mmCIF file of C-alpha atoms in Angstrom:
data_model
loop_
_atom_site.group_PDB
_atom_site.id
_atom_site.type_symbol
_atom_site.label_atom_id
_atom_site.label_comp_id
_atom_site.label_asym_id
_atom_site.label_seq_id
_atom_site.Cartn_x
_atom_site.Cartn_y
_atom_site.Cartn_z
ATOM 1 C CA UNK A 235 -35.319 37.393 41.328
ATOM 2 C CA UNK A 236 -34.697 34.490 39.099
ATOM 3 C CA UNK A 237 -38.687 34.306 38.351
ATOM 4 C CA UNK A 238 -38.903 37.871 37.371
ATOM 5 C CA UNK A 239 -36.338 37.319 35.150
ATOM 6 C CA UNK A 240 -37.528 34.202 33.485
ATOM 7 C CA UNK A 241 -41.007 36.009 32.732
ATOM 8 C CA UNK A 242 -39.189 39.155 31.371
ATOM 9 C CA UNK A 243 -36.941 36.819 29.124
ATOM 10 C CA UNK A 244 -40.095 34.504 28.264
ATOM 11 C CA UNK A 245 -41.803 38.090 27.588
ATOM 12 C CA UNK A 246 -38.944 39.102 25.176
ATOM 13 C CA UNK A 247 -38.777 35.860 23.241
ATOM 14 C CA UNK A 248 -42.956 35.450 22.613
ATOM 15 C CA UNK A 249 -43.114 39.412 21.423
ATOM 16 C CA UNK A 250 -39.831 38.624 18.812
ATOM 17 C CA UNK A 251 -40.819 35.359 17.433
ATOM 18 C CA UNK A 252 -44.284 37.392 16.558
ATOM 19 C CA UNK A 253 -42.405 39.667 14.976
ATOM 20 C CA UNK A 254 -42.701 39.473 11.336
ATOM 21 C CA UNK A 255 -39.417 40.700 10.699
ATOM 22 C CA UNK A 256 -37.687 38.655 12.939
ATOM 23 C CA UNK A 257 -38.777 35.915 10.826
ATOM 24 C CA UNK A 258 -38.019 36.907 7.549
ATOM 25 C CA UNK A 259 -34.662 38.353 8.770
ATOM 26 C CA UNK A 260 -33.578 34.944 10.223
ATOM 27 C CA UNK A 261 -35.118 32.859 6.824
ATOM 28 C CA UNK A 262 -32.886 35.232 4.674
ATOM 29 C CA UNK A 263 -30.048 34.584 6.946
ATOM 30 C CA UNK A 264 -30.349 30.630 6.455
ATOM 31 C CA UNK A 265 -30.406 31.432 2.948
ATOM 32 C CA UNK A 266 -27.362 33.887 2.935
ATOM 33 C CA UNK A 267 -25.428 30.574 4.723
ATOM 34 C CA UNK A 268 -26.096 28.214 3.084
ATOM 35 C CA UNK A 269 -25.428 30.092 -0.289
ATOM 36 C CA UNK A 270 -22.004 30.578 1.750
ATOM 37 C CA UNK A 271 -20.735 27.496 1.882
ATOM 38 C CA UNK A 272 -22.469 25.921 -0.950
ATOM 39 C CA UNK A 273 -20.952 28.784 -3.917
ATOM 40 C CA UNK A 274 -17.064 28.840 -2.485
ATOM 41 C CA UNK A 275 -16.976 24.907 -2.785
ATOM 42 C CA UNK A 276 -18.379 25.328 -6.395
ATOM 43 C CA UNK A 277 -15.727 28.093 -7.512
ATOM 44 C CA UNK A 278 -12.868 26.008 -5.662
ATOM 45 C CA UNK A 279 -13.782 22.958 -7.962
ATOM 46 C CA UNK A 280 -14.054 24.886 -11.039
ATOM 47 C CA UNK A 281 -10.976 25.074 -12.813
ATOM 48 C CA UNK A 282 -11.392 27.242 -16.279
ATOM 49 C CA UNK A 283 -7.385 28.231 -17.068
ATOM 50 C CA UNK A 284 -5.687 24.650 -16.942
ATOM 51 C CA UNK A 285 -1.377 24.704 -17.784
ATOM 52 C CA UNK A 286 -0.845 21.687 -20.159
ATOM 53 C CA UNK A 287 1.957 19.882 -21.545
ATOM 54 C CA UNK A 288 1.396 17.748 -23.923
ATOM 55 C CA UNK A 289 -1.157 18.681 -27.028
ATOM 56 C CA UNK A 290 -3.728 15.840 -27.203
ATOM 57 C CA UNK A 291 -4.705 16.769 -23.396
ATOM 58 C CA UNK A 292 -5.074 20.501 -24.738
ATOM 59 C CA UNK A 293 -7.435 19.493 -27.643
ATOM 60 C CA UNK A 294 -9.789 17.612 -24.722
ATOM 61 C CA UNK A 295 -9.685 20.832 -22.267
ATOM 62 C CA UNK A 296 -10.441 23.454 -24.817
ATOM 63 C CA UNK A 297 -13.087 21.227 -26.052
ATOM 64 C CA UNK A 298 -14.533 21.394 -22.585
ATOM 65 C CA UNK A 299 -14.283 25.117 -23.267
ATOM 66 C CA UNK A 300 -11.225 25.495 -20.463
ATOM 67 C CA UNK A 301 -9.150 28.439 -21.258
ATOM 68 C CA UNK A 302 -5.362 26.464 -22.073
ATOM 69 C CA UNK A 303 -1.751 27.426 -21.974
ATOM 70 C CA UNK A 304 1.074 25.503 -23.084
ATOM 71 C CA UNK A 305 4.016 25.222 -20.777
ATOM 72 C CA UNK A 306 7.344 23.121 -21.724
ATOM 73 C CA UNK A 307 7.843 20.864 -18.838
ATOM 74 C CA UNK A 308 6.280 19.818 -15.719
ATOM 75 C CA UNK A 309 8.420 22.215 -13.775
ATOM 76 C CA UNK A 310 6.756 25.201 -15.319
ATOM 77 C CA UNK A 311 3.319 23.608 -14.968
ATOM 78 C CA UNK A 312 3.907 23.166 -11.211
ATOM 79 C CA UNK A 313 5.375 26.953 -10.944
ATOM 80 C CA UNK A 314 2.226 28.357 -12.725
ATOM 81 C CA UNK A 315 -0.228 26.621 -9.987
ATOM 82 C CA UNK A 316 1.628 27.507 -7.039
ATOM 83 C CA UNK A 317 2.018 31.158 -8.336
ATOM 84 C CA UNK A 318 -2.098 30.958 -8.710
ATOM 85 C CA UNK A 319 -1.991 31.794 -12.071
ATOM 86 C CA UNK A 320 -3.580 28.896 -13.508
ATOM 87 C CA UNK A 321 -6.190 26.719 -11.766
ATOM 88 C CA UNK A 322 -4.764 23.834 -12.532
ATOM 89 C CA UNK A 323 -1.973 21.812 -14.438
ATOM 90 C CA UNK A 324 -2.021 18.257 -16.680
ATOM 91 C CA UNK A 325 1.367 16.870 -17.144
ATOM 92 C CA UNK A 326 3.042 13.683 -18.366
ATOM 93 C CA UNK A 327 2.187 10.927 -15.349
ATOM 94 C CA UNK A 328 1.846 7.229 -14.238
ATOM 95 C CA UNK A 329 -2.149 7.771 -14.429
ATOM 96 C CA UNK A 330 -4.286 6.801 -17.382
ATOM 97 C CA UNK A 331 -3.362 8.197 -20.790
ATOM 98 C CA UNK A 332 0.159 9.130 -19.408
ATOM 99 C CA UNK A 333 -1.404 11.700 -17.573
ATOM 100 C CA UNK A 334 -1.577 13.261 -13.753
ATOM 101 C CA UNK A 335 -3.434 16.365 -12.666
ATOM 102 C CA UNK A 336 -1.227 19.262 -10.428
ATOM 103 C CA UNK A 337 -3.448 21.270 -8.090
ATOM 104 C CA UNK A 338 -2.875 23.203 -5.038
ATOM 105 C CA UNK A 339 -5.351 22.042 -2.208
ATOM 106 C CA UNK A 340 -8.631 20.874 -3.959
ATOM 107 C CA UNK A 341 -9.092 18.165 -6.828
ATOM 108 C CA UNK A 342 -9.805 19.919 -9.995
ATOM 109 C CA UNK A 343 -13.174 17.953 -10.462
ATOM 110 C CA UNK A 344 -13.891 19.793 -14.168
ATOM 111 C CA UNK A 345 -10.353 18.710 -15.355
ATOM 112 C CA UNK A 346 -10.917 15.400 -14.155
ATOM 113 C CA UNK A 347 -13.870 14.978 -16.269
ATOM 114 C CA UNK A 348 -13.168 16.326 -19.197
ATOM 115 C CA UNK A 349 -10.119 14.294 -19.519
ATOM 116 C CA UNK A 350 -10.889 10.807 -21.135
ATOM 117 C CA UNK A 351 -9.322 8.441 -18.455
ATOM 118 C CA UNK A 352 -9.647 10.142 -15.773
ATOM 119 C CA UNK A 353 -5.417 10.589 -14.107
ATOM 120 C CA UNK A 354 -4.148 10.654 -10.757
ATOM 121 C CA UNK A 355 -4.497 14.267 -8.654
ATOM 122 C CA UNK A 356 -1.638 15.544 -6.885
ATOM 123 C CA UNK A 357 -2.278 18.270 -4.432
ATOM 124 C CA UNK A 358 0.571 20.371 -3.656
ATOM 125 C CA UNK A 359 -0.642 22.031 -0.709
ATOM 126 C CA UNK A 360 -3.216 20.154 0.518
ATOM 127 C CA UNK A 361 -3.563 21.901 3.391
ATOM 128 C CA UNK A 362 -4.053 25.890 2.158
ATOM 129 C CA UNK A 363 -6.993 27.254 2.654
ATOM 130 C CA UNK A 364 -8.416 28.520 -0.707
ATOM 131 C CA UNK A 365 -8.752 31.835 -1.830
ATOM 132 C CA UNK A 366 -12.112 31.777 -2.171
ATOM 133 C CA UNK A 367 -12.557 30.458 1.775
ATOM 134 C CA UNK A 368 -10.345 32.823 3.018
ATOM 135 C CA UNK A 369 -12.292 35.808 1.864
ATOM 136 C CA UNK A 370 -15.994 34.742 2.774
ATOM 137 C CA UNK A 371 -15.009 32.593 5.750
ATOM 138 C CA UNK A 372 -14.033 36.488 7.800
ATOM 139 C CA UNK A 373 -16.722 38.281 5.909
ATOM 140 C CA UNK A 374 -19.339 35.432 7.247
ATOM 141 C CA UNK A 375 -18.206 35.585 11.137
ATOM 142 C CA UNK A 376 -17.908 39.202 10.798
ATOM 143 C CA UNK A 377 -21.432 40.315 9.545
ATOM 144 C CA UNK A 378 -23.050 37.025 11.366
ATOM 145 C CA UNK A 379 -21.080 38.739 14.827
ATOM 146 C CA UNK A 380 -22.351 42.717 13.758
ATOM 147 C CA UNK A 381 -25.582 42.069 12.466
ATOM 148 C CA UNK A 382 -26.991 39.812 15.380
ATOM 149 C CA UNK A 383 -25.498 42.488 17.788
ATOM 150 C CA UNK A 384 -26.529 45.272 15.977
ATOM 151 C CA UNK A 385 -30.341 44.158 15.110
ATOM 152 C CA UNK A 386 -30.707 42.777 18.810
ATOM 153 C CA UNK A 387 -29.190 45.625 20.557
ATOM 154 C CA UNK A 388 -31.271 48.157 18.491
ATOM 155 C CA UNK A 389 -34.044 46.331 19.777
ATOM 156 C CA UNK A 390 -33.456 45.799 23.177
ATOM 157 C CA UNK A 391 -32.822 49.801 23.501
ATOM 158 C CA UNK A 392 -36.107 50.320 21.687
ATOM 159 C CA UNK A 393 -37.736 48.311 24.177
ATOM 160 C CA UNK A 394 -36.142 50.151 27.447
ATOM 161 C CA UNK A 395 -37.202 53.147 25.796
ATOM 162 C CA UNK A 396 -40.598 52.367 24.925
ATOM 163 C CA UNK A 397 -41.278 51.472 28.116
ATOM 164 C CA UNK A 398 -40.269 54.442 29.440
ATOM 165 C CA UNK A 399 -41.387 56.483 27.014
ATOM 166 C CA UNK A 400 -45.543 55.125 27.918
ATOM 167 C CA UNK A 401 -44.911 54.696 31.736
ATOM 168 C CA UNK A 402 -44.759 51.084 31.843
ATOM 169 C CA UNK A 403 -41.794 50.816 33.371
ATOM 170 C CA UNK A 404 -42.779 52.159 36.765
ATOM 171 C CA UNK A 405 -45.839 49.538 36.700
ATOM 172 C CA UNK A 406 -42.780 46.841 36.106
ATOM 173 C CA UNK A 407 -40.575 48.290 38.335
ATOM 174 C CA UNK A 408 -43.460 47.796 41.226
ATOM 175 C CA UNK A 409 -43.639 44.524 40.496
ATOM 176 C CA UNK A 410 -40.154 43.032 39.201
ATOM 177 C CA UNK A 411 -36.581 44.319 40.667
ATOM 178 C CA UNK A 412 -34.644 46.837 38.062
ATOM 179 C CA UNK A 413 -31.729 44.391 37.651
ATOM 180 C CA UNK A 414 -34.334 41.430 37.139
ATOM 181 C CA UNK A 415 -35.769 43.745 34.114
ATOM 182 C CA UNK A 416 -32.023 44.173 32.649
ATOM 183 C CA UNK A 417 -31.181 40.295 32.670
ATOM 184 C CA UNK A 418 -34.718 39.326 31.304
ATOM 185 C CA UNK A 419 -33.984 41.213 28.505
ATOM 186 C CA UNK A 420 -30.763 40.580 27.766
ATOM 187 C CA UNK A 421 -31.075 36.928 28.412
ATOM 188 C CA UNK A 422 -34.893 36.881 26.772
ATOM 189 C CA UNK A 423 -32.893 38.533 23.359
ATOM 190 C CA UNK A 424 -29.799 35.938 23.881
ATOM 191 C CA UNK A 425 -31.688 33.437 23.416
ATOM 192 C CA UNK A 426 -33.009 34.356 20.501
ATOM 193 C CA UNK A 427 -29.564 35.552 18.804
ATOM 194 C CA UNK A 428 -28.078 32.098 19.874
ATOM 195 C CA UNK A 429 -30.921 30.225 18.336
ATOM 196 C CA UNK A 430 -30.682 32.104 14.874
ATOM 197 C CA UNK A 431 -26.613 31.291 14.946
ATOM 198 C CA UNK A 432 -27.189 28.233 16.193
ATOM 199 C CA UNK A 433 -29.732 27.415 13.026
ATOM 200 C CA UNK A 434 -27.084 29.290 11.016
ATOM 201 C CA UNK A 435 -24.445 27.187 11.841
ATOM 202 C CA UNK A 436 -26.806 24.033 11.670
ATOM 203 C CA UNK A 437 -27.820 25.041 7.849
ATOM 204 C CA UNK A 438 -23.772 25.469 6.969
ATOM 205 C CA UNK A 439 -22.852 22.205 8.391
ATOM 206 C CA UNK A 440 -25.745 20.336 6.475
ATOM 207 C CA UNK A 441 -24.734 22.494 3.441
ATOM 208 C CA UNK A 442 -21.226 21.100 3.814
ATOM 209 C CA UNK A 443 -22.634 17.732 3.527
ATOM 210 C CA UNK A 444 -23.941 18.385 -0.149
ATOM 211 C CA UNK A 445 -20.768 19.354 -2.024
ATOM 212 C CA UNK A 446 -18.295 17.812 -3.064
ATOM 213 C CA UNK A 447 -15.631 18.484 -1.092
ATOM 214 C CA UNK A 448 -17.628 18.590 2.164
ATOM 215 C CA UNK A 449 -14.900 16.758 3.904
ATOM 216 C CA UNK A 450 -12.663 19.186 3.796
ATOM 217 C CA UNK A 451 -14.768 21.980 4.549
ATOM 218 C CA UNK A 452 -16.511 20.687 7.323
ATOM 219 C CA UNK A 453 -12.968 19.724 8.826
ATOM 220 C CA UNK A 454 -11.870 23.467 7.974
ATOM 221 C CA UNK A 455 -14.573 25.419 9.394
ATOM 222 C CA UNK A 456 -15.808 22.539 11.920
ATOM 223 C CA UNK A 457 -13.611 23.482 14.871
ATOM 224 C CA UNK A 458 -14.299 27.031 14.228
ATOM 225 C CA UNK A 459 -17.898 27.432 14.254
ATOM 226 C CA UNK A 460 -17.807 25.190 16.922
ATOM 227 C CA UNK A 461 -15.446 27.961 19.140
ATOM 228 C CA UNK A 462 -17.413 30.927 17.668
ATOM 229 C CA UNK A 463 -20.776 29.745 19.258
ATOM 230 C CA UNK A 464 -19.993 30.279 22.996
ATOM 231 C CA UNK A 465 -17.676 33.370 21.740
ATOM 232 C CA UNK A 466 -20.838 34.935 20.609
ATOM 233 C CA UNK A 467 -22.647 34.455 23.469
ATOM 234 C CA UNK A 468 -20.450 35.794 25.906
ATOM 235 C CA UNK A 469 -19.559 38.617 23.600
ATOM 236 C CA UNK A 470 -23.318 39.265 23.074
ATOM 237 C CA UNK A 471 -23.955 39.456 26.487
ATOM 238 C CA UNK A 472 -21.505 42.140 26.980
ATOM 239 C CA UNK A 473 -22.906 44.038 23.644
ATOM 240 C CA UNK A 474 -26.747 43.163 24.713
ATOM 241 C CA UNK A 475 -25.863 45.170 28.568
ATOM 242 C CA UNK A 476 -24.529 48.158 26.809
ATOM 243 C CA UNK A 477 -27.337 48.576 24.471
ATOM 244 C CA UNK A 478 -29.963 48.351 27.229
ATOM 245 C CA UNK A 479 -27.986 51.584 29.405
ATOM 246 C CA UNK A 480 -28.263 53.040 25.820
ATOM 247 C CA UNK A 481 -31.698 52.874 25.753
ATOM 248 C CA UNK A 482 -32.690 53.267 29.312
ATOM 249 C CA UNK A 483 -30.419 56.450 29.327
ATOM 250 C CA UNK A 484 -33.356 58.405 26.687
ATOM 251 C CA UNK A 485 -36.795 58.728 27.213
ATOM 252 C CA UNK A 486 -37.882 59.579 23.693
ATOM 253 C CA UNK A 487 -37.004 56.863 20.885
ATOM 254 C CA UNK A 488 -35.798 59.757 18.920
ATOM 255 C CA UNK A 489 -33.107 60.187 20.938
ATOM 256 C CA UNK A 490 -31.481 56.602 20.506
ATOM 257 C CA UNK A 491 -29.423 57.388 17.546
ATOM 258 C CA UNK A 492 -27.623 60.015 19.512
ATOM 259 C CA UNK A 493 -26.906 57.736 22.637
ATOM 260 C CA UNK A 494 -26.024 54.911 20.514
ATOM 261 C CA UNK A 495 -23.019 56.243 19.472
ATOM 262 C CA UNK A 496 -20.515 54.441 22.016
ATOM 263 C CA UNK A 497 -22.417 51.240 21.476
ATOM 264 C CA UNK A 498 -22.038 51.462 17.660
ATOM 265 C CA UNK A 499 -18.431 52.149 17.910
ATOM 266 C CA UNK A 500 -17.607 49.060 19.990
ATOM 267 C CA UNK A 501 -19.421 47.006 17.018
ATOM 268 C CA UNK A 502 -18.000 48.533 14.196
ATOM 269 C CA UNK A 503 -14.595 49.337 14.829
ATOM 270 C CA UNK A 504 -13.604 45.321 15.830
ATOM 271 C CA UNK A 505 -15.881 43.963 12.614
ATOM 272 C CA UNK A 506 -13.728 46.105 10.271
ATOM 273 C CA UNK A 507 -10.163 45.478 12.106
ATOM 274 C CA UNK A 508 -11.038 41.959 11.630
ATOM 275 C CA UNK A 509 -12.387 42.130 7.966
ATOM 276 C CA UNK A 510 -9.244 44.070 6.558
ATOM 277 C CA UNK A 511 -6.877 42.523 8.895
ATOM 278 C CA UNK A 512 -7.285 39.032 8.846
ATOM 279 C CA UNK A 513 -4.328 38.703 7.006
ATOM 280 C CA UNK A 514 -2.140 40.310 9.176
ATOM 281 C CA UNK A 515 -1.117 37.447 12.026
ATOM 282 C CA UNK A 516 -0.291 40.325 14.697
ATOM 283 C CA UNK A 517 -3.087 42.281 14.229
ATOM 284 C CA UNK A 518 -5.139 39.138 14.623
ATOM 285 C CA UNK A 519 -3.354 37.686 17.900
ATOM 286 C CA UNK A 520 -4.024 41.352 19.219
ATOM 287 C CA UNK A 521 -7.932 41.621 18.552
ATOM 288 C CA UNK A 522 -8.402 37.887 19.171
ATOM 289 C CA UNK A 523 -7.838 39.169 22.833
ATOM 290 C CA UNK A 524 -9.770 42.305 22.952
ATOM 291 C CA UNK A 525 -13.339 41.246 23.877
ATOM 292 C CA UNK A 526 -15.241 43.412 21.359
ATOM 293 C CA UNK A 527 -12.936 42.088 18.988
ATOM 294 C CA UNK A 528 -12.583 38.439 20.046
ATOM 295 C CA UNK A 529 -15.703 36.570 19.215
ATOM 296 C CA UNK A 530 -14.341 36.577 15.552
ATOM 297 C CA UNK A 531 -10.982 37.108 15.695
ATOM 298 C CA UNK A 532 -10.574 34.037 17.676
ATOM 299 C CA UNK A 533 -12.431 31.639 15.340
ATOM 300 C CA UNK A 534 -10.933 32.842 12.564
ATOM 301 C CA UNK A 535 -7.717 32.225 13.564
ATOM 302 C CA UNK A 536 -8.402 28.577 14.235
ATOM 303 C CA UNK A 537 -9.739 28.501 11.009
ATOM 304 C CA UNK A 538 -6.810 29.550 9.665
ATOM 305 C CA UNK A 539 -4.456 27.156 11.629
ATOM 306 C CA UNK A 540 -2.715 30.649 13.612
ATOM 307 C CA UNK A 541 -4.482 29.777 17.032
ATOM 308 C CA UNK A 542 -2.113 27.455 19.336
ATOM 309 C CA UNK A 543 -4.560 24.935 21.447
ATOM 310 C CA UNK A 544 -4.780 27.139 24.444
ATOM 311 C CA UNK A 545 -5.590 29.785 22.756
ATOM 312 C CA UNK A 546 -9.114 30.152 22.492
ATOM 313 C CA UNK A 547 -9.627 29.368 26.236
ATOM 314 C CA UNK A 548 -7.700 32.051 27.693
ATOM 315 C CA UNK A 549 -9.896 34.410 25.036
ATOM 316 C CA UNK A 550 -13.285 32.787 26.301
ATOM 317 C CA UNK A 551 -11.714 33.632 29.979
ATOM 318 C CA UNK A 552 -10.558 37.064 29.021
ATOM 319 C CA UNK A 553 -13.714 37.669 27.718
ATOM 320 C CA UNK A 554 -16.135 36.196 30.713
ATOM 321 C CA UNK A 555 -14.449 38.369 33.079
ATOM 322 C CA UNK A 556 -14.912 41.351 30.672
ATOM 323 C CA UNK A 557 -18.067 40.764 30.355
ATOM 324 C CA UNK A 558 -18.884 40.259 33.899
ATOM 325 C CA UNK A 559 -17.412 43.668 34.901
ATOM 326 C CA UNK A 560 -19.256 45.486 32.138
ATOM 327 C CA UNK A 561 -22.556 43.465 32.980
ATOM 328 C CA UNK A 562 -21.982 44.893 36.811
ATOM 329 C CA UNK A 563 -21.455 48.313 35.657
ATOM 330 C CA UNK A 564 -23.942 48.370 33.051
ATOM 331 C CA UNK A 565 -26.562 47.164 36.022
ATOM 332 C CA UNK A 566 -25.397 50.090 38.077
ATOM 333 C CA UNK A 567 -26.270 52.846 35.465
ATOM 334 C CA UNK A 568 -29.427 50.839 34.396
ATOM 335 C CA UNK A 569 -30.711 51.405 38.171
ATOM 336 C CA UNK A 570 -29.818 54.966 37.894
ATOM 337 C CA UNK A 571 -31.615 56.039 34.378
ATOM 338 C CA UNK A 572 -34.235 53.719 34.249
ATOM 339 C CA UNK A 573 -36.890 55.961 35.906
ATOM 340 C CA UNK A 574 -35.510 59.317 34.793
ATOM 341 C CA UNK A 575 -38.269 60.231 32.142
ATOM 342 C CA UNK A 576 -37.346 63.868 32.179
ATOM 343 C CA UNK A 577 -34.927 63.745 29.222
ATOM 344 C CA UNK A 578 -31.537 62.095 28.291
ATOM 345 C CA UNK A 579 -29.908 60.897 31.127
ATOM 346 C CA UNK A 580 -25.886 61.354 31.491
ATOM 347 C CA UNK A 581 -23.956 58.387 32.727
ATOM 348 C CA UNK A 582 -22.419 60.554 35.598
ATOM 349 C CA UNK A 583 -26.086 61.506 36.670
ATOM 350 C CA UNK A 584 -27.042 58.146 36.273
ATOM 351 C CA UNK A 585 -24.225 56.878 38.872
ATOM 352 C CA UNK A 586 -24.997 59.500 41.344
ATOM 353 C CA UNK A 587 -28.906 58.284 40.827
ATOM 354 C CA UNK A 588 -28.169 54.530 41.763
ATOM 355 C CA UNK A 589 -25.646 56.031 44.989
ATOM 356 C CA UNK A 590 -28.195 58.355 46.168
ATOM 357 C CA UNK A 591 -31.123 55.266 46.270
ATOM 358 C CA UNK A 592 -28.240 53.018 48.082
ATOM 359 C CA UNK A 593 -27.561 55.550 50.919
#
């Protein structure tokens, strides 16, 4: 069985990476990360509203064209950064020109150098996460999580059905076991996802390298992407299995939309909770347990320091045997619709279909 499903898998990769869409999809993609990581580290290090002190710094910062306002004391300075409503703050200091630079978690690089001796930077949270981060860091996992399991699910029913649809299937059948078909193609279309993450994730580390504060990001999101990778393949096994009952459950491609209902649901309701609830600790523990929900709720929470050590290995547990089960039962009902061309298929029929060819 494990040769039939190599050449069904080794099938499925050759016909994607000919696929001209494929392609472009996966260079746009690239493009979309790196953008990702390069354009938050750029807004974090641009400071344009800058709380000053003392006058001669104000002349030098407006000159720079930095929106200034004029505080008393250092005390108010301080509030006004830690409230967020100034970038940045330049008060009286031990630095050059009497001089030292308040920010919360990043070095205000633009204050720095428009300041004539460049001061000291103190950092009064060193350790937040930055706004900036902590909206495109969920939105990134998210859509990187729905799109690859949307776009490779879609496809994977497509390709049940087609194969239905012309007859090929009973030639394949003949020739390679039903549950050898249903692992070819979801491991054939794993692959694939995996690689395009895996490049994904390659591009965003390299892209961490170029700016500035690449340190720090790459220690932020590091650990993360790192957890999210096996995450996603485990949770895109258990997505790629229900997509291909989906499609071998119609015989007409028409009628995908209409069977793909379940499948969407699973996708869509777990990359919303996590993209409106990420800042809600609860919620978060809750869906970073839930195996649709996990393979991003999990890394997101160790991006955002919530995750105990532990953690993300009794998810990646959770989730294996989840996905085992549902890979079982998904192979059951695959049995039982795959060669029932005369219509849509209903998952109790299909269930009787795979008991009656048992017994």
């Amino acid at each position: 069985m494990w040769g039939a499903t190599k050449l069904v898998a080794g099938r499925e990769i050759t016909v994607r990476l000919r696929d001209k869409t494929f392609l472009i999809s996966t260079v746009v993609f690239l493009l979309v990360a790196m953008a990702g990581v390069i354009l938050p580290a750029l807004f974090a290090t641009s400071s344009s509203t800058v709380a000053v002190v003392q006058a001669d710094a104000a002349a030098q910062l407006e000159q720079a064209g930095m929106e200034v306002v004029s505080v008393p004391d250092v005390q108010s300075a301080e509030q006004l950064v830690r409230d967020g409503e100034v970038d940045a703050a330049v008060v009286p200091g031990d630095g050059p020109g009497g001089l030292t630079v308040l920010a919360m978690d990043r070095t205000p690089d633009s204050v720095v150098r428009s300041l004539s001796s460049p001061p000291p930077v103190q950092l009064l949270d060193p350790d937040a996460v930055s706004p900036v981060l902590a909206f495109m860091v969920p939105m990134a996992f998210g859509m990187i999580f729905f799109f690859a399991s949307l776009t490779f699910g879609i496809q994977i029913a497509q390709s049940v059905t087609e194969e239905k649809q012309t007859r090929i299937v009973e030639i394949l059948v003949a020739a390679v076991p039903v549950r050898a078909l249903l692992a070819g193609k979801v491991i054939g279309n794993g692959a694939l996802a995996l690689g395009q993450v895996a490049l994904i994730a390659l591009v965003s580390v390299v892209s961490m390298q170029v700016v500035d504060s690449a340190d720090g990001l790459l220690g932020q999101l590091g650990p993360a992407i790192a957890w999210f990778l096996p995450f996603f393949v485990v949770g895109f096994v258990l997505l790629a299995s229900m997509w291909a009952v989906t499609g071998a459950l119609v015989s007409r491609q028409e009628d995908i939309s209409g069977a793909s209902g379940p499948a969407q649901i699973v996708i869509m309701l777990p990359f919303f909770g996590v993209l409106f609830l990420n800042d809600n600790p609860m919620a978060m523990t809750i869906l970073s347990y839930v195996p649709f929900s996990a393979p991003t709720a999990m890394p997101l929470r160790l991006f955002f320091g919530d995750a105990a050590p532990w953690e993300p290995i009794l998810a990646l547990l959770i989730l294996l045997v989840a996905a085992g089960l549902f890979l079982m039962f998904a192979a059951r009902l695959y049995e039982g619709s795959l060669l029932r061309t005369n219509g849509k298929t209903s998952l109790a029929a299909a269930w009787r279909e795979r008991e009656t060819r048992v017994s």
